[in-house]
């Protein structure tokens, strides 16, 4: 638009000059033909004399020529201003594109600033989104100030022409578009910043929760392992009636013709406490089993033969249980808290206990070491599970039960490194023997 208008003005000036040179007036009814000329052609086709120095009155023709020259100079200045503003707009657009690209990489988790270096990854924009917004705002204000200055110059120099209004409207439209784009980018930056902050906070909170849970678990394990004052001062906890919580004795039994099994246990499960222990060998899953199943009394199975025991231990208190058996006539005895409550005979007489089996705590085995039934699982706590290869005297059993004697089993002793737990069963420090006695 600027070259066209300049050409029109120059053509008008040339026509006026021709009229003055000819010193003739235009005939009535004659018309002026306005032809647009490029700026570079205006000098060749319409040479302009130099502007006269100040002093003295100028004739109208010379004054018009001076005005045209001044207008042309102003137009050229505005062209240069518009060019510089276009460069500023392109620069801002490039910066916004790099900013948007950097934000996209940051949201995808692949863009990382180089710490410790002064060079910014967004050119000359600051890394901080708040500073980016601040700088964009200052740039907008600079453009507005330049537009106001341009309007002031246009009003002072060529207020009578139609060009300043058109130029002002064009610049205002461009500036309005640029302002909307900048505001949109700023809003996007704010959204990205907020989203990134929220995602980072949620991820950090989730990570801290997981780490705290791990630390608590490690502390529990360290506490559980370090709290055993001696290798036998621990208990096995089986809190749920399932087919996967159990303990396993690492050692196996030799061939036995007599035995004594003693243990401390506590359970309030109903109906029935389940199976405190079972011993299975190839060909016989019920080689030795102690079980209370459903509403039945506690039973002792040897080689799948059954004897009912007069024991009552499902009151949620600690009880000391001992069972003796000998292959001679299949005689058995049952002790609870040091007292003999029952005895019998003909329980698998003359049957030796087979060696090489698997000894499980808390489950009844249908095959060697497996096929557990949740309805027969033991629910509660147990400790001091010991086996001897002989029948202990009643006096020894009483001394063990009242804590006056510590006598580990000579076949299976209760030590930490001989007991493994599985499926969520846990080991904990056990109450002292005297504390267990107070619980009776």
PDB file of C-alpha atoms in Angstrom, residues 1 34 49 51 60-61 72 82 114 158 161 202 206 264 271 293-294 355 357 433:
ATOM      1  CA  UNK A   1       0.000   0.000   0.000  1.00  0.00           C
ATOM      2  CA  UNK A  34      -3.310   8.668 -11.722  1.00  0.00           C
ATOM      3  CA  UNK A  49      14.596  19.494  -6.965  1.00  0.00           C
ATOM      4  CA  UNK A  51      14.330  21.430  -0.840  1.00  0.00           C
ATOM      5  CA  UNK A  60       2.772  27.057  -3.640  1.00  0.00           C
ATOM      6  CA  UNK A  61       4.417  24.727  -6.129  1.00  0.00           C
ATOM      7  CA  UNK A  72       7.999  10.401   1.082  1.00  0.00           C
ATOM      8  CA  UNK A  82       7.440  -1.751   9.866  1.00  0.00           C
ATOM      9  CA  UNK A 114      21.736 -28.825  31.486  1.00  0.00           C
ATOM     10  CA  UNK A 158       0.575  13.748   7.500  1.00  0.00           C
ATOM     11  CA  UNK A 161      -3.687  11.980   4.312  1.00  0.00           C
ATOM     12  CA  UNK A 202       1.862 -36.989  42.620  1.00  0.00           C
ATOM     13  CA  UNK A 206       3.726 -42.097  45.395  1.00  0.00           C
ATOM     14  CA  UNK A 264       3.651 -74.070  73.282  1.00  0.00           C
ATOM     15  CA  UNK A 271     -14.542 -74.518  65.008  1.00  0.00           C
ATOM     16  CA  UNK A 293     -10.992 -80.443  62.822  1.00  0.00           C
ATOM     17  CA  UNK A 294     -14.463 -78.948  63.015  1.00  0.00           C
ATOM     18  CA  UNK A 355      12.426 -91.761  58.340  1.00  0.00           C
ATOM     19  CA  UNK A 357       9.633 -87.450  55.690  1.00  0.00           C
ATOM     20  CA  UNK A 433       8.233 -68.568  79.592  1.00  0.00           C
TER      21      UNK A 433
END
